[in-house]
Short mmCIF file of C-alpha atoms and ligand atoms in Angstrom, two decimals:
data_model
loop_
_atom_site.label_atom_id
_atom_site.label_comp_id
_atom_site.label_asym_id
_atom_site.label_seq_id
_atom_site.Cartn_x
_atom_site.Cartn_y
_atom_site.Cartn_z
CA UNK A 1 83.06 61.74 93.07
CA UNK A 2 79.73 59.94 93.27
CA UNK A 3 79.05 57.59 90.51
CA UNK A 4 75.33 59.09 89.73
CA UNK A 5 76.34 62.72 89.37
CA UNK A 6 79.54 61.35 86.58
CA UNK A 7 77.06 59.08 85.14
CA UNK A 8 74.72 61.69 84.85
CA UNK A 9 77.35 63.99 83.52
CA UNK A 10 78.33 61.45 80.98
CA UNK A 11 75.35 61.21 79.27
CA UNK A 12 74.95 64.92 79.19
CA UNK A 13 78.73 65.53 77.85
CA UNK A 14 77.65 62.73 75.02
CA UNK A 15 74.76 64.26 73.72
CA UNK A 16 76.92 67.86 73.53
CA UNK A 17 79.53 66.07 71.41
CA UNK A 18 77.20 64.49 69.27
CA UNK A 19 75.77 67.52 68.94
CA UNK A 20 77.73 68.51 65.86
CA UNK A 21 77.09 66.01 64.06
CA UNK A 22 73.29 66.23 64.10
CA UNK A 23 71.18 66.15 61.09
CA UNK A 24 74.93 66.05 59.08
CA UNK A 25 73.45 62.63 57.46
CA UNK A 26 75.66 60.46 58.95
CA UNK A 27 75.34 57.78 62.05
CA UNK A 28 79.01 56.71 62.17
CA UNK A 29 80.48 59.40 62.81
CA UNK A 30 77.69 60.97 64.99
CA UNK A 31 77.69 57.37 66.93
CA UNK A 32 81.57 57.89 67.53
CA UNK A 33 81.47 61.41 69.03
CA UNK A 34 79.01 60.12 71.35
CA UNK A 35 81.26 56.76 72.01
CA UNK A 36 84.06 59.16 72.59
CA UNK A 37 82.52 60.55 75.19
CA UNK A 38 82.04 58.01 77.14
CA UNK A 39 85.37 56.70 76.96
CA UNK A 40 86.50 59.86 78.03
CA UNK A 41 84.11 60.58 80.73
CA UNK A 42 84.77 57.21 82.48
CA UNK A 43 87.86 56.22 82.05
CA UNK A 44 89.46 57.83 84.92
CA UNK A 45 87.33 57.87 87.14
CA UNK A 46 87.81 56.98 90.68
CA UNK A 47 86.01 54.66 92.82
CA UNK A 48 83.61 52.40 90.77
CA UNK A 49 84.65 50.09 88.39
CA UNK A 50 82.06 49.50 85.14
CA UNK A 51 81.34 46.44 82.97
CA UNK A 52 79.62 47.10 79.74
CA UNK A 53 77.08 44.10 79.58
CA UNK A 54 74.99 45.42 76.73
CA UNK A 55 76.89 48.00 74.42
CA UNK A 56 78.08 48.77 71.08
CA UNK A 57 78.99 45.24 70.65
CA UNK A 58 81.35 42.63 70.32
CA UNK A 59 85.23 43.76 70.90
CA UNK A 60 85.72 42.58 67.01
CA UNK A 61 83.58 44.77 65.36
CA UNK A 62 83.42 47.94 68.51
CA UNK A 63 86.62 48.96 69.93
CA UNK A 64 84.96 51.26 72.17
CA UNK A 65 82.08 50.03 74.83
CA UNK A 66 82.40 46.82 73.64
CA UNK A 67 80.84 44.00 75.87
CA UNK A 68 82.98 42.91 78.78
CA UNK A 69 84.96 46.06 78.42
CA UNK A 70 86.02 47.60 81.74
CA UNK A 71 85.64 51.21 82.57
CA UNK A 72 86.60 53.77 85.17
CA UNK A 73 88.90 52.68 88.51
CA UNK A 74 90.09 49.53 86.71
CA UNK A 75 93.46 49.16 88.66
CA UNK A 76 92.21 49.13 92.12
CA UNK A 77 91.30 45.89 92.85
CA UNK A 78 88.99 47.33 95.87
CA UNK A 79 87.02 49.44 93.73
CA UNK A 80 83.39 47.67 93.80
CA UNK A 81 82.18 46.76 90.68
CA UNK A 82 79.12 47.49 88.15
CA UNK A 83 77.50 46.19 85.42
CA UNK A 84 75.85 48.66 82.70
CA UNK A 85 74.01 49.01 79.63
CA UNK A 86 74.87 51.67 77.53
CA UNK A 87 73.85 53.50 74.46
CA UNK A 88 76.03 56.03 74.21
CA UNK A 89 73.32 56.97 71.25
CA UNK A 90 69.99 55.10 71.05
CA UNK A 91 68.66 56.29 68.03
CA UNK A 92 71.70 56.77 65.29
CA UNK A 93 68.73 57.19 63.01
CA UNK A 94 66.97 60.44 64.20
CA UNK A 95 70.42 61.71 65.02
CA UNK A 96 71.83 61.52 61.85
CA UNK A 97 68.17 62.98 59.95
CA UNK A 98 67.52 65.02 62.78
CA UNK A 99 64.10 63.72 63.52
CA UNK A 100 62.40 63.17 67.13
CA UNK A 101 63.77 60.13 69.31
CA UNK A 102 67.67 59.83 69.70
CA UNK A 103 68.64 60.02 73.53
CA UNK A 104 72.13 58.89 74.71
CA UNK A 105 72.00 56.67 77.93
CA UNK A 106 72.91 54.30 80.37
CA UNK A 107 71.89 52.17 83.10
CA UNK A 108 74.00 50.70 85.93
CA UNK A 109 72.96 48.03 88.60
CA UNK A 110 75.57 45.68 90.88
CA UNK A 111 77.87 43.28 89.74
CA UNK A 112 76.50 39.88 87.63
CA UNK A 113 72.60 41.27 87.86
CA UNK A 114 72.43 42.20 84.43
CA UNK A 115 71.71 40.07 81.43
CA UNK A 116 74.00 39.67 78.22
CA UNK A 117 71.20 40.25 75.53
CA UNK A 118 72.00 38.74 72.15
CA UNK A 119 71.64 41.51 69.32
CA UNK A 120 68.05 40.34 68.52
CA UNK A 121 64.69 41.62 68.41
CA UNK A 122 62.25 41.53 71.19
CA UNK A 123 58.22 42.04 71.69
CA UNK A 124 58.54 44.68 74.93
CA UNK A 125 55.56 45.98 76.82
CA UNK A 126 56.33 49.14 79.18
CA UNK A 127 53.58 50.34 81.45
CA UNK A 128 52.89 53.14 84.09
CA UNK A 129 53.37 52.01 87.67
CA UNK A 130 49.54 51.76 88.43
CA UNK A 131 49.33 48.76 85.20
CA UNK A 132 52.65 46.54 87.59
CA UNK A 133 49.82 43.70 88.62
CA UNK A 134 47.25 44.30 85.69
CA UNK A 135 49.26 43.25 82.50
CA UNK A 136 51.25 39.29 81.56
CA UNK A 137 52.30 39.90 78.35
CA UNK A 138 51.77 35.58 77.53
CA UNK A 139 47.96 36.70 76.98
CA UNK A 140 48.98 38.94 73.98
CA UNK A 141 48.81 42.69 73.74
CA UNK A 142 44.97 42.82 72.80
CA UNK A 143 43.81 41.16 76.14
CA UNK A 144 46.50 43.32 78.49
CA UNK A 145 44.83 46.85 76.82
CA UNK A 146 41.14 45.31 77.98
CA UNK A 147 42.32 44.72 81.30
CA UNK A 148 43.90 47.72 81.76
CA UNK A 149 40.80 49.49 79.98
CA UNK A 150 38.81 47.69 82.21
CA UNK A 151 40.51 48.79 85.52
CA UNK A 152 40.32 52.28 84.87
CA UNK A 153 36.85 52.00 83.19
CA UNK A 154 37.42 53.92 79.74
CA UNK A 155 39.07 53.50 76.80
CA UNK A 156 41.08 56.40 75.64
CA UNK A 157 44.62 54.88 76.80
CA UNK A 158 47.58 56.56 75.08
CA UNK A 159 50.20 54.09 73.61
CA UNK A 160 53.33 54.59 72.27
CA UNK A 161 54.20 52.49 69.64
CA UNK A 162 57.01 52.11 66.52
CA UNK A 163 55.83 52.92 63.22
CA UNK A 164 57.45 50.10 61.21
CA UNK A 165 55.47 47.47 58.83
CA UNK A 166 55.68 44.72 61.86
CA UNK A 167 53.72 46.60 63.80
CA UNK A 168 50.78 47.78 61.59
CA UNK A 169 48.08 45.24 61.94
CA UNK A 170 48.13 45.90 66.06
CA UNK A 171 47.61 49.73 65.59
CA UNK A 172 44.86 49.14 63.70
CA UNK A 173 43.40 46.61 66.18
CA UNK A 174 44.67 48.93 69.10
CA UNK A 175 42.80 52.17 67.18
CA UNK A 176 39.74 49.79 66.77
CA UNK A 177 39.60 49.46 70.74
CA UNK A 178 39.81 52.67 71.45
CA UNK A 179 43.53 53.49 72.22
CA UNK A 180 45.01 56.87 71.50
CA UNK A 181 47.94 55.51 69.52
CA UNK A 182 51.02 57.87 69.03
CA UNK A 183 53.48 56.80 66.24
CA UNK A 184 57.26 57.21 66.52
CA UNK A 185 59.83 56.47 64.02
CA UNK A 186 62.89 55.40 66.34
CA UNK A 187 63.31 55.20 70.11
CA UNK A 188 61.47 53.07 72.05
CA UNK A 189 63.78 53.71 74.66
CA UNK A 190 62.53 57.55 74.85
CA UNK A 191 59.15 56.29 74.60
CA UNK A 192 59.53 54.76 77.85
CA UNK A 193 60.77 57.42 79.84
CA UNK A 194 57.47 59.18 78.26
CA UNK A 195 55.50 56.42 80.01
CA UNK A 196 57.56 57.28 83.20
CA UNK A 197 56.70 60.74 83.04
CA UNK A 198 52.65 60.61 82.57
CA UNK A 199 52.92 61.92 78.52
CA UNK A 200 51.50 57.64 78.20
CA UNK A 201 50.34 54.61 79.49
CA UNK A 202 52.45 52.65 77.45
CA UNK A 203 54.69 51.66 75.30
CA UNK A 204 54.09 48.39 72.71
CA UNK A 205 55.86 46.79 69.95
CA UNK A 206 59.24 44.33 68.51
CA UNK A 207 62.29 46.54 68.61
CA UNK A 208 66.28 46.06 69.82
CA UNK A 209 66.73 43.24 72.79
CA UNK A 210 69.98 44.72 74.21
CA UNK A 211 67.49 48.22 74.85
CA UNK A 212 66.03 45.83 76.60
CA UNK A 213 68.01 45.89 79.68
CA UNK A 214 67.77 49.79 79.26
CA UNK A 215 64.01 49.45 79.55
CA UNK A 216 64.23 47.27 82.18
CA UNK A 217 66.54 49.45 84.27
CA UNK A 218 64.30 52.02 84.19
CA UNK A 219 60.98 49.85 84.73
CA UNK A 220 62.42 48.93 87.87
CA UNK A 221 64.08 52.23 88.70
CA UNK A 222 60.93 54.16 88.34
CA UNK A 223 58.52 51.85 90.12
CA UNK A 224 57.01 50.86 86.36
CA UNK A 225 56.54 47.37 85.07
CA UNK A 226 58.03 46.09 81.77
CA UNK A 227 57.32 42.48 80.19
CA UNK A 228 59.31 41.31 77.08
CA UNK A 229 60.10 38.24 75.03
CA UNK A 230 62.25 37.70 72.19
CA UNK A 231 61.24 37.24 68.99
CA UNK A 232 63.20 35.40 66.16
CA UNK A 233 64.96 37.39 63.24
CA UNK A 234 62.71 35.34 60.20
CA UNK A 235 59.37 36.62 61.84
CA UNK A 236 60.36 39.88 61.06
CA UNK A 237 63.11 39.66 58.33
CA UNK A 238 62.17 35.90 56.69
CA UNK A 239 64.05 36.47 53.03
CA UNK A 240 67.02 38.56 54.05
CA UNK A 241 70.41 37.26 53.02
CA UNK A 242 71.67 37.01 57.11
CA UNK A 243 68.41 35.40 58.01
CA UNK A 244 69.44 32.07 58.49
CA UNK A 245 72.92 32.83 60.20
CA UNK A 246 71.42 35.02 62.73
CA UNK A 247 68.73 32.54 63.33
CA UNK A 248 71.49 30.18 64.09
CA UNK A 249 73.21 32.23 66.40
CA UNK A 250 69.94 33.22 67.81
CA UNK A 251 68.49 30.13 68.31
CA UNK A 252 72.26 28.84 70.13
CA UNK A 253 71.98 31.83 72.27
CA UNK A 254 68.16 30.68 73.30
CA UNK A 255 68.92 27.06 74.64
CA UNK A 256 72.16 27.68 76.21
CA UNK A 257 70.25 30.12 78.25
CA UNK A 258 67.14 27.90 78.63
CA UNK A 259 64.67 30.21 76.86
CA UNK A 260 62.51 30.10 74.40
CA UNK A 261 60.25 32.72 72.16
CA UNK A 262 57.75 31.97 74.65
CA UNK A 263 59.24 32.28 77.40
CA UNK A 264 57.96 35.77 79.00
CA UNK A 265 61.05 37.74 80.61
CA UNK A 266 60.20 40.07 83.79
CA UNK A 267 62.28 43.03 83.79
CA UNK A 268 63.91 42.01 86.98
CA UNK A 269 64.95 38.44 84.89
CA UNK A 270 67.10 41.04 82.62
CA UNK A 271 67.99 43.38 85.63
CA UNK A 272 68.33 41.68 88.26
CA UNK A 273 69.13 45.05 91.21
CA UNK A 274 66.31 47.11 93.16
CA UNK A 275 68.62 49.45 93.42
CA UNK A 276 70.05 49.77 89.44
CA UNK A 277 69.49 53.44 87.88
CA UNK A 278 68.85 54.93 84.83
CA UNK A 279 69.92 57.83 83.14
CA UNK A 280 69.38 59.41 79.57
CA UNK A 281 69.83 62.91 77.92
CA UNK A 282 68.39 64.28 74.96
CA UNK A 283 69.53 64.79 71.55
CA UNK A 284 67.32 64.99 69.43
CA UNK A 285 64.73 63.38 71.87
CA UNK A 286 61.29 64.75 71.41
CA UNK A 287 58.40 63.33 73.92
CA UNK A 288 58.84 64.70 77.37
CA UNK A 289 62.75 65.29 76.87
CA UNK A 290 63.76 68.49 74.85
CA UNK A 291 66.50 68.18 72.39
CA UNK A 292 70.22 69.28 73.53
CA UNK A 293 70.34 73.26 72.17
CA UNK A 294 73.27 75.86 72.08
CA UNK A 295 73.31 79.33 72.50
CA UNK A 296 75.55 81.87 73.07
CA UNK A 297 78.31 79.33 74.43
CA UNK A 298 75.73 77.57 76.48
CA UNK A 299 74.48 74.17 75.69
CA UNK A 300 71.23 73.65 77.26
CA UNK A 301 70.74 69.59 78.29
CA UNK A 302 67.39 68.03 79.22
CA UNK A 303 69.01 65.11 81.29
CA UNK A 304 66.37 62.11 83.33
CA UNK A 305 67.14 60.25 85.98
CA UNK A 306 65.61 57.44 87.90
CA UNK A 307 66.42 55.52 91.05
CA UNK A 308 64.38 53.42 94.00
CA UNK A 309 61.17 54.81 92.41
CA UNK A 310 62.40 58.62 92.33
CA UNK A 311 62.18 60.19 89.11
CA UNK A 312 64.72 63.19 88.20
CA UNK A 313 63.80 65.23 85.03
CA UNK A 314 66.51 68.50 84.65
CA UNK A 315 67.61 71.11 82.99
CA UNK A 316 71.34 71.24 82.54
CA UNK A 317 73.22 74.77 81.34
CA UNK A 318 76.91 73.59 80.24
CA UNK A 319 78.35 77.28 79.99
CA UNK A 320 81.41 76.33 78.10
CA UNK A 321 84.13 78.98 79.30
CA UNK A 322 83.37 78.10 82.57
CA UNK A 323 83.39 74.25 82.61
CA UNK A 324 86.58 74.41 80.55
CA UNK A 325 87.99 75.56 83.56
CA UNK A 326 86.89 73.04 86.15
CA UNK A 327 87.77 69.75 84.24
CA UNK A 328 90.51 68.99 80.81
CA UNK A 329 88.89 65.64 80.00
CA UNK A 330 85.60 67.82 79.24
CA UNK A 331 87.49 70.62 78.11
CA UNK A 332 88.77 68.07 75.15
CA UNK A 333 85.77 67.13 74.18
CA UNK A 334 84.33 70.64 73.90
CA UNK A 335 87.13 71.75 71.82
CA UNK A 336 87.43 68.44 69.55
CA UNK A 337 83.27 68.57 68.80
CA UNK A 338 82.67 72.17 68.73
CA UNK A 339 80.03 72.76 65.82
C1 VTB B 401 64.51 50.40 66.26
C2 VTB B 401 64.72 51.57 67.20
C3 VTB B 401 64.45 51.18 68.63
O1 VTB B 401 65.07 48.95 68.10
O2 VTB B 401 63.18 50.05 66.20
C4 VTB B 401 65.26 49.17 66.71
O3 VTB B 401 64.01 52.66 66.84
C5 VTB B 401 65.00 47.92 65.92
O4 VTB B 401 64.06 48.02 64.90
O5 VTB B 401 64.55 52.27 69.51
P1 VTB B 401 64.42 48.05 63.33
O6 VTB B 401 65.30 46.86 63.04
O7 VTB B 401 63.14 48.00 62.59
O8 VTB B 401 65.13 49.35 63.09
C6 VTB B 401 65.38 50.06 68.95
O9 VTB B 401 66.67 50.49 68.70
C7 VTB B 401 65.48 49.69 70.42
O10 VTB B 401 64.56 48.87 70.91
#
């Protein structure tokens, strides 16, 4: 079957078996319903074959979606071959509290264009497609808002940006400019695919690196610009016990790939594929994606998707006595995360 329509599915089928385990308090085991699904979804599929690049980490510590893990037609060697990002939930936070931002997603592109991001923190700024020339991140956030101020001569921009400590000093500054700042607690992710469909103008601030290559995806997908560089765990975290051993392994991850914190990454240095898409379905989302509901044995999705500069926003009905029917693998994971 074509490889959008199962990826599509996948994230859809992810956020209805997570679904239980919203607002229960817990990420793990919210995080491994969603995991679950994925495996499921993918793993025998026909026809494509799917490297995880960016996912729930290394095979150690993730035994599902772990990086270099291969998904889907694995034992035909003429199967072509993709690389992906995945968050099967981005957002384990709101999930588990049941608070706006969690989305599950993924983003494909063709084989060796995607980046391995370390698990790091990066400075990312997302804009609308009409901001692709206007912004370069290297002259700091402060003199990109002016210039994008300045080309559409007024003020009132609306920015998404993370309400954490790190960030407080530039909402003030942004307020003091004139920018219609909206706060979220998790999700930048989400906050993107607000940018991409006109609820901003964009999205600011230091979250995950890996997301990263989500954001990028969908920058490029949607015919939207995103600029990022990484930023060192002691700016953020200086005192914490694992500072200085993930500064290590950051800073060894850094020269063997020849860059530095100033270094400014385009989103097609992390993505490398015109043609990569993105998809994403909410859970507890929030923004311009409604959270997954049930009613009635229905589960009502709100799934995006974007490719070549076409943007999909839909409304999925899962009616569960009938999709039982058409396929076991979902069928499973209906019965094993019913609420
Ligand atoms: C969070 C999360 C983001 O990065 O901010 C995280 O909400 C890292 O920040 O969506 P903290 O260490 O402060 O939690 C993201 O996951 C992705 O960029």
């Amino acid at each position: 079957m074509n490889k959008d329509i199962i990826l599509l599915r996948t994230v859809e089928v992810a956020a209805i078996a997570s679904y239980k385990y919203i607002g229960k308090k817990d990420k793990n085991l919210v995080d491994k319903a969603a995991v679950e699904a994925f495996e499921v979804m993918l793993k025998n599929e026909k026809g494509f074959i799917l490297k995880v690049i960016n996912g729930e980490g290394e095979l150690d510590n993730a035994p599902m979606l772990y990086v270099n893990q291969m998904l889907g037609d694995i034992n035909n060697p003429e199967s072509p071959i993709f690389d992906v990002s995945v968050d099967p939930i981005e957002g384990t936070n709101p999930a588990a509290y049941n608070f706006a931002g969690s989305i599950s997603t993924i983003a494909v592109s063709r084989e060796n264009t995607m980046l391995q991001m370390p698990e790091m923190y990066m400075e990312k700024l997302f804009v609308k497609d009409k901001y692709v020339n206007t912004i370069n991140l290297a002259d700091g956030i402060v003199n990109n808002v002016l210039k994008m101020q300045e080309q559409e001569n007024r003020k009132d921009l609306r920015c998404i940006i993370l309400d954490k400590p790190r960030h407080y000093k530039i909402i003030e500054e942004l307020n003091k400019i004139g920018v219609i700042v909206r706060l979220i607690q998790d999700g930048d992710v989400l906050a993107a695919i607000d940018v991409v469909n006109g609820e901003a103008d964009f999205v600011y601030g230091i979250g995950g690196a890996p997301e990263g290559c989500l954001m990028a995806s969908l920058a490029i997908a949607s015919g939207c610009k995103m600029q990022s560089r990484l930023v060192l765990y002691n700016e953020i975290w200086p005192n914490e016990e694992e500072t200085k051993t993930r500064l290590n392994k950051e800073l060894a991850w850094m020269s063997k790939h020849n860059i530095d914190t100033n270094t400014i990454l385009e989103d097609f240095d992390l993505v490398s594929d015109y043609r990569t898409r993105f998809f994403a379905a909410g859970l507890t989302a929030g923004g311009s994606l409604k959270p997954i509901s049930y009613k009635k044995g229905k589960f009502f999705v709100n799934a995006f998707m974007a490719s070549h500069g076409i943007v999909r926003n839909f409304n999925t009905v899962y009616d569960v006595n009938k999709v039982n029917g058409l396929k076991p693998d979902i069928k499973y994971l209906f019965d094993k995360y019913k609420r």
